[in-house]
Amino acid sequence: MSGNRFGTLFQYHTWGESHGVAIGVVVDGVPPRIPLSEADIQTYLDQRKPGQSRFTTQRQEADQVQILSGVFEGMTTGTPISLMIQNTDHRSKDYKEIKDKFRPGHADYTYHEKYGIRDYRGGGRASARETACRVAAGAIARKVLETQIEQSVSVRGAVVQVGPHTINPKNWNWDHVGENPFWSPDPEATKLWTEFLDERRKAGSSVGAVVEIHASGVPVGLGAPVYDKLDADIAKAMMSINATKAVEIGSGFEAVALGGEENADEIRSVEGEAEFQSNNAGGILGGISSGQDIVVRVAFKPTSSILTPRKTIDISGQETDIITKGRHDPCVGLRGTPVCEAMMACVLADHWLRYKAQCL
Amino acid sequence: MSGNRFGTLFQYHTWGESHGVAIGVVVDGVPPRIPLSEADIQTYLDQRKPGQSRFTTQRQEADQVQILSGVFEGMTTGTPISLMIQNTDHRSKDYKEIKDKFRPGHADYTYHEKYGIRDYRGGGRASARETACRVAAGAIARKVLETQIEQSVSVRGAVVQVGPHTINPKNWNWDHVGENPFWSPDPEATKLWTEFLDERRKAGSSVGAVVEIHASGVPVGLGAPVYDKLDADIAKAMMSINATKAVEIGSGFEAVALGGEENADEIRSVEGEAEFQSNNAGGILGGISSGQDIVVRVAFKPTSSILTPRKTIDISGQETDIITKGRHDPCVGLRGTPVCEAMMACVLADHWLRYKAQCL
Amino acid sequence: MSGNRFGTLFQYHTWGESHGVAIGVVVDGVPPRIPLSEADIQTYLDQRKPGQSRFTTQRQEADQVQILSGVFEGMTTGTPISLMIQNTDHRSKDYKEIKDKFRPGHADYTYHEKYGIRDYRGGGRASARETACRVAAGAIARKVLETQIEQSVSVRGAVVQVGPHTINPKNWNWDHVGENPFWSPDPEATKLWTEFLDERRKAGSSVGAVVEIHASGVPVGLGAPVYDKLDADIAKAMMSINATKAVEIGSGFEAVALGGEENADEIRSVEGEAEFQSNNAGGILGGISSGQDIVVRVAFKPTSSILTPRKTIDISGQETDIITKGRHDPCVGLRGTPVCEAMMACVLADHWLRYKAQCL
Amino acid sequence: MSGNRFGTLFQYHTWGESHGVAIGVVVDGVPPRIPLSEADIQTYLDQRKPGQSRFTTQRQEADQVQILSGVFEGMTTGTPISLMIQNTDHRSKDYKEIKDKFRPGHADYTYHEKYGIRDYRGGGRASARETACRVAAGAIARKVLETQIEQSVSVRGAVVQVGPHTINPKNWNWDHVGENPFWSPDPEATKLWTEFLDERRKAGSSVGAVVEIHASGVPVGLGAPVYDKLDADIAKAMMSINATKAVEIGSGFEAVALGGEENADEIRSVEGEAEFQSNNAGGILGGISSGQDIVVRVAFKPTSSILTPRKTIDISGQETDIITKGRHDPCVGLRGTPVCEAMMACVLADHWLRYKAQCL
């Protein structure tokens, strides 16, 4: 109810501010007897960790996760798994000078108006630092999918657009994604984006990005119509990530211009199994997974913290200007990829348990 | 948990199938002493009602709502408000011949696989008929907003794209919206769409649409970060509607190509109040309403029930063809407008009560 | 959140007032493909139905249940099951004269203060008539237990005390329970109670009762520690029933005077299975079912509607007297038995689904 | 859903095992701008802390609470408040010898059967150590009541029975409660219990207790009928505490033997305000607080860990005997008092926020 929890049966509750002592997450509802170590989680946290290239914030965070409960002799026990990550590099002084000003594009104004108080240091609770907790929870969600579902479920993401520059789908290469700082699946795009982002970064500006997530091997039957449709829950999950402004499933906005005969995916039978002839649906029909790949695209707005001065007001209502110094990602969408993946894994793990409860 | 409920404090639970005895909704958490009559709800149901032009299904439903509880001497009592709508024109025989076939683009296959049983008549629970319950709940949500919030909150929608044809924003006229069968705000577009849809309908085809919703007068402070952000809850609400494939807030996908200095809305002070200089954010910052108009666009896919034969399989796995006769909207997105409005009203009413609980 | 729902995975939402058009319940989360008819539910409603002996209210209600959704060709479909019961014999005029007075022991005063409005007719939403919905939901819960659990689960109840008169446990005879109007398991007690209740009824007074529920065949493992312990959920379920004032599990209050060596149930091994040597725990250890019989006792206060004049005030704060005419049970606890049974069945069905989700 | 959370609007989520690194609780939904320090919480933790007399376990725990988030410059911010308590004195070796045996009266058997794995050290998650988190959450709940409600709300408890020995209500003295190790309100009882408990402790046995909680100054109107009645939520809260077996509100089981004319509390008018002439209802009518004192009694069973050998089986199903050495409270109910108080405060804070949302 408080807005800091996600999920229903596989669920987690996050806490912590950008510049507090620590951030953390309590992951609950996890089935017992699943092997789980800190290393299993750290792998994914390291993918999201800042400071790894010149295209992400230079804040240096070890982001070392610690398991405080719920795991005994290397196995989950079915009790709450409490994870904590210490905040180590929090230069709060960077924020002193802006503590009374509302940064355009940020949550400063709305937090101030809603709560009448805000931890202004690094955005406090509104900081994208909170997404580390999502990634940690996502790592456990993956373990749930891996151990509970017979077939292999994979959740992978890539950046398909940076600023106005899209990839060429024909060049798609999953192997390339891990080899460049942009999560780009297209080596051609990687080159272009390097130049483009360097230029924007030097200009003190920022850009947006589109992340595309693919979930393969998802069993047919996940999703609880009509309000907790799988796509509805995915949309909520993605739109809860900092800086996201849009989400589409399958052919998304492009479906609008299609005729019904082009859009509805035909079905053939292969060895007695349904085989769809296209995937405009993005793997979901009537809010329930169809067994096809689930395909989702998420739009991230450009980072709002930029070096160009911007007009704003302060907490007393006076007009002023602001430059957000700090250390910021020129394209926050890049590091959004592991976060989107994590959210997808959490949604799937949650709906898997819901499916078990009612239908198995 | 079962997926048939929406909301947390202002909440409702719907039930019923397309061709059952009736459909209904229990609306709960409504504050006491709000004047409420069946006419207050009927007004909105009549907007959504089919059979009003040649561009919607010819199914004739009175869609007469009945209040069964929760209202005493014309006022809400704070107890559950049970609403029921009888199903009158349900020609189940239309569906007999397709009871064993999976209609492409529909939920037939996934319901069958998930539940092992389905009420095939008119799509059963997966029918867009369920959205009448949303509209009824939305009418009550509007009453909550109207009586609880000092300033006037308005929730309005229009269709801004049909097939490939978009409106011209310069022609936007709210008064025109109620005067044409397309919810079009642009008289020029109305002419074009009339021709276009007639052509598609005669061709036995269908098209998609984009609905845009504006909520004005929303108080600052609604939305519960970080997982129940106002935009996250709106995204879920919209993506839970039948046939939706995408949702965007404010500048949405277009924000990706902007620079941070273009996208982040600057703030000036007018009589001590914040006044934003643009609205790329779509009225929401950090998941909390900023007081600006909330602007959301929702993509509806083309109606999947068309007269063109489509390849599919039946429940025994045999390949076959299917033509969906029945009576169908050539553009299901049109009637989506009052439904999107209703969902927006419900999200706002819910977050208003949540705001009261924590912050007032 | 609104207080009209029960359960988490097996859940239901009730609506309706004592003297409105109808009352009803939406039961949701039910697994698909369970055979279900109106007769399956009616059987239990008939047990609770008033007017069957001189010891219950003379209000004549057919209490005929109608299934409006969620069942197709005799089987549950996994979608919401909407049940409705018309109110037929509601003599609202009986209540006109007391509409401005607060009946002692009733919810009149607190509803008035909380909501500022109340449907005074027969207690409105606070009427015990609402328990018909619980019994209907319980009938479906029993179907879930019956079809989902391999071993046979039985949920049975009996009245073990009326006023100051307790049964003799040595006389316990389950067969006798169905053969007398008191749900008495002890033929000796039945005789005594007949005399005692006739005397109290003629005196215009009323008495309380204790109901004892036994659930046998419950699998080991149900209950979600630490806050949704099986006994915690049972306690809440029972204390939500009208007129209940206390609940105990196993040896309950008597356990206080025992030593740890008397109270803790020893365990032996019979064919490799645990066999407890006593059942002070009442079938629950650490909030989880142990496989022993679950034993619960629930105290019902005496009916507050009596023919003796009582001091009270009216809604303007004036002192006055009141006699509650109407038609009332002299011992509301008697008809509490099928209601307590129903609540137990619902708790078990809910925790069974929760167990499946996490542990199977 | 996972059973480790409590509350709806004022809510908390606990984690941690008796002999893990730490235990903790995330308290959420707290209104912003409430002054809060670690000292505010520590006061209550110190009341519950073990090792303070020879009548509680000799385990030495500093139980020092640390606030990790949600408080900024001494004030709550409306974001999650994460509290952590390190485990310092956990002699796990005490438990090695019993790791394969099921202690009678404990949760060992049921956890093992439910989860197939258990942290056997000190009862793991099932340990009463978890109640420290409840007390910490309760301290914050008290702050909510103190700052949000105009009138002064007090929540106090006392032990009214130890083994078979009850207090004399005529001797009740709240000042005495804080001056003896039994939370006794009756100096006569204190003397008797000292002797009695010394005797039981030396005999290697244990006893139960009854705790009585009084909440004064509670506003009229709290409680959400019909399923989240205030008494239903209190019953659940109390029955979720380790070792509790029964709960009663107001006259509880004694109400059964009363006539309706004795039990229903009459009302008079004092300066225009309702004044009840007795309090058999225990401050709650129809599930809603009436403004009278809320009075609840909770039964704790005798501590199951005793020095007398008991018959049991081990995880392979072999019969064996067990003596529970460790360090244990001879009467676990004594330390139950601050825990019951905390749960009452949490229920009231939660229902206060729910009341605000719907009725203010």
Coordinates of N, CA, C and O in Angstrom, one line a residue, chain C residues 248-311:
Chain C
E248 N -10.5 -19.6 21.0 CA -9.3 -20.3 21.6 C -9.1 -21.5 20.7 O -9.9 -22.1 20.1
I249 N -7.8 -21.9 20.6 CA -7.3 -23.0 19.8 C -6.8 -24.1 20.8 O -6.1 -23.8 21.8
G250 N -7.1 -25.3 20.5 CA -6.7 -26.4 21.4 C -7.1 -26.2 22.8 O -8.2 -25.9 23.1
S251 N -6.1 -26.3 23.7 CA -6.5 -26.2 25.1 C -6.7 -24.7 25.6 O -7.2 -24.5 26.7
G252 N -6.4 -23.8 24.7 CA -6.7 -22.4 24.9 C -6.4 -21.8 26.3 O -5.3 -22.0 26.7
F253 N -7.4 -21.2 26.9 CA -7.1 -20.6 28.2 C -6.7 -21.6 29.2 O -6.0 -21.3 30.2
E254 N -7.1 -22.9 29.1 CA -6.7 -23.9 30.0 C -5.2 -24.2 30.0 O -4.7 -24.7 31.0
A255 N -4.6 -23.9 28.9 CA -3.2 -24.2 28.8 C -2.4 -23.4 29.8 O -1.3 -23.8 30.2
V256 N -2.9 -22.2 30.2 CA -2.2 -21.3 31.1 C -1.8 -22.0 32.4 O -0.7 -21.8 32.9
A257 N -2.7 -22.8 32.9 CA -2.5 -23.4 34.2 C -1.7 -24.7 34.1 O -1.3 -25.3 35.1
L258 N -1.4 -25.2 32.9 CA -0.6 -26.4 32.7 C 0.9 -26.1 32.8 O 1.4 -25.0 32.6
G259 N 1.7 -27.2 33.2 CA 3.1 -27.1 33.1 C 3.5 -27.4 31.7 O 2.8 -28.1 30.9
G260 N 4.7 -27.0 31.3 CA 5.2 -27.2 29.9 C 5.2 -28.7 29.6 O 5.0 -29.2 28.5
E261 N 5.5 -29.5 30.6 CA 5.6 -31.0 30.4 C 4.2 -31.6 30.2 O 4.1 -32.7 29.7
E262 N 3.2 -30.9 30.7 CA 1.8 -31.4 30.4 C 1.3 -30.9 29.1 O 0.5 -31.6 28.4
N263 N 1.6 -29.7 28.8 CA 1.0 -29.1 27.6 C 1.6 -29.5 26.3 O 0.9 -29.7 25.3
A264 N 2.9 -29.5 26.2 CA 3.6 -29.8 24.9 C 3.3 -31.3 24.5 O 3.5 -32.2 25.3
D265 N 2.7 -31.5 23.3 CA 2.2 -32.8 22.9 C 3.4 -33.7 22.5 O 4.1 -33.3 21.5
E266 N 3.6 -34.8 23.1 CA 4.7 -35.7 22.8 C 4.4 -36.4 21.4 O 3.3 -36.5 21.0
I267 N 5.5 -36.9 20.8 CA 5.3 -37.5 19.5 C 5.9 -38.9 19.5 O 7.0 -39.1 20.0
R268 N 5.2 -39.8 18.9 CA 5.7 -41.2 18.6 C 5.6 -41.4 17.1 O 5.0 -40.7 16.4
S269 N 6.2 -42.5 16.8 CA 6.3 -42.9 15.3 C 5.4 -44.1 15.1 O 5.6 -45.1 15.7
V270 N 4.5 -44.0 14.2 CA 3.6 -45.1 13.8 C 3.7 -45.3 12.3 O 3.3 -44.5 11.5
E271 N 4.4 -46.5 12.0 CA 4.7 -46.8 10.6 C 5.4 -45.6 9.9 O 5.0 -45.2 8.8
G272 N 6.3 -45.0 10.6 CA 7.2 -44.0 10.0 C 6.5 -42.6 10.0 O 7.1 -41.6 9.7
E273 N 5.2 -42.5 10.5 CA 4.5 -41.3 10.5 C 4.5 -40.7 12.0 O 4.3 -41.5 12.9
A274 N 4.6 -39.4 12.1 CA 4.5 -38.8 13.4 C 3.1 -39.1 14.0 O 2.1 -38.9 13.3
E275 N 3.0 -39.4 15.2 CA 1.7 -39.5 15.9 C 1.8 -38.8 17.2 O 2.5 -39.2 18.1
F276 N 1.0 -37.7 17.3 CA 1.0 -37.0 18.6 C 0.2 -37.7 19.7 O -0.8 -38.3 19.4
Q277 N 0.7 -37.6 20.9 CA 0.1 -38.4 22.0 C -1.0 -37.6 22.7 O -1.7 -38.1 23.6
S278 N -1.2 -36.4 22.3 CA -2.3 -35.5 22.9 C -2.5 -34.4 21.9 O -1.7 -34.3 20.9
N279 N -3.5 -33.5 22.1 CA -3.7 -32.5 21.2 C -4.0 -31.1 21.9 O -5.0 -30.5 21.6
N280 N -3.1 -30.8 22.8 CA -3.3 -29.5 23.5 C -3.1 -28.3 22.5 O -3.6 -27.2 22.6
A281 N -2.3 -28.6 21.4 CA -1.9 -27.6 20.4 C -3.1 -27.3 19.6 O -3.1 -26.3 18.9
G282 N -4.1 -28.2 19.5 CA -5.2 -27.9 18.6 C -4.9 -28.0 17.2 O -5.5 -27.4 16.3
G283 N -3.9 -28.9 16.9 CA -3.6 -29.1 15.5 C -2.7 -28.1 14.8 O -2.5 -28.2 13.6
I284 N -2.1 -27.2 15.6 CA -1.3 -26.1 14.9 C 0.0 -25.9 15.8 O -0.1 -25.6 17.0
L285 N 1.1 -25.9 15.1 CA 2.4 -25.7 15.8 C 3.2 -24.6 15.1 O 3.4 -24.8 13.9
G286 N 3.5 -23.5 15.7 CA 4.3 -22.5 15.1 C 3.4 -21.9 13.9 O 4.0 -21.3 13.0
G287 N 2.1 -22.0 14.0 CA 1.3 -21.4 13.0 C 1.0 -22.2 11.8 O 0.4 -21.8 10.8
I288 N 1.5 -23.5 11.9 CA 1.4 -24.4 10.7 C 0.7 -25.6 11.2 O 0.9 -26.2 12.3
S289 N -0.2 -26.1 10.3 CA -1.0 -27.3 10.7 C -0.1 -28.5 10.8 O 0.9 -28.7 10.1
S290 N -0.4 -29.3 11.8 CA 0.5 -30.5 12.2 C -0.1 -31.8 11.7 O 0.6 -32.8 11.8
G291 N -1.3 -31.8 11.1 CA -1.9 -33.0 10.7 C -2.9 -33.5 11.7 O -3.7 -34.3 11.4
Q292 N -2.8 -33.0 12.9 CA -3.8 -33.4 13.9 C -5.1 -32.6 13.6 O -5.1 -31.7 12.9
D293 N -6.2 -33.0 14.3 CA -7.4 -32.3 14.2 C -7.2 -30.8 14.7 O -6.6 -30.6 15.7
I294 N -7.7 -29.9 13.9 CA -7.7 -28.5 14.3 C -9.0 -28.3 15.1 O -10.1 -28.6 14.7
V295 N -8.8 -27.8 16.4 CA -9.9 -27.7 17.3 C -10.0 -26.2 17.8 O -9.0 -25.7 18.3
V296 N -11.1 -25.6 17.5 CA -11.3 -24.2 17.8 C -12.6 -24.0 18.6 O -13.6 -24.6 18.2
R297 N -12.6 -23.1 19.6 CA -13.9 -22.8 20.3 C -14.1 -21.3 20.1 O -13.2 -20.5 20.3
V298 N -15.4 -20.9 19.9 CA -15.7 -19.5 19.6 C -16.9 -19.1 20.6 O -17.9 -19.8 20.6
A299 N -16.7 -18.0 21.3 CA -17.8 -17.5 22.2 C -18.7 -16.5 21.5 O -18.2 -15.5 20.9
F300 N -20.0 -16.8 21.6 CA -21.0 -15.8 21.1 C -21.7 -15.2 22.3 O -22.1 -15.9 23.2
K301 N -21.8 -13.9 22.2 CA -22.5 -13.2 23.3 C -24.0 -13.4 23.2 O -24.4 -13.8 22.1
P302 N -24.7 -13.1 24.2 CA -26.2 -13.2 24.1 C -26.7 -12.2 23.0 O -26.2 -11.1 22.9
T303 N -27.7 -12.6 22.3 CA -28.4 -11.7 21.4 C -28.7 -10.4 22.1 O -29.2 -10.4 23.2
S304 N -28.4 -9.2 21.4 CA -28.6 -7.9 22.0 C -30.1 -7.5 21.9 O -30.5 -6.6 22.6
S305 N -30.8 -8.0 20.9 CA -32.2 -7.6 20.6 C -33.1 -8.4 21.6 O -33.3 -9.6 21.4
I306 N -33.5 -7.7 22.6 CA -34.4 -8.4 23.6 C -35.6 -7.6 23.9 O -35.7 -6.4 23.5
L307 N -36.6 -8.2 24.6 CA -37.9 -7.5 24.8 C -37.9 -6.7 26.1 O -38.8 -6.0 26.4
T308 N -36.8 -6.7 26.8 CA -36.7 -5.9 28.0 C -36.3 -4.5 27.7 O -35.4 -4.3 26.8
P309 N -36.9 -3.5 28.2 CA -36.5 -2.1 27.9 C -35.1 -1.8 28.4 O -34.7 -2.2 29.5
R310 N -34.4 -1.1 27.6 CA -33.0 -0.8 27.9 C -32.7 0.7 27.8 O -33.3 1.4 26.9
K311 N -31.9 1.3 28.6 CA -31.5 2.7 28.5 C -30.6 3.0 27.3 O -29.6 2.3 27.2

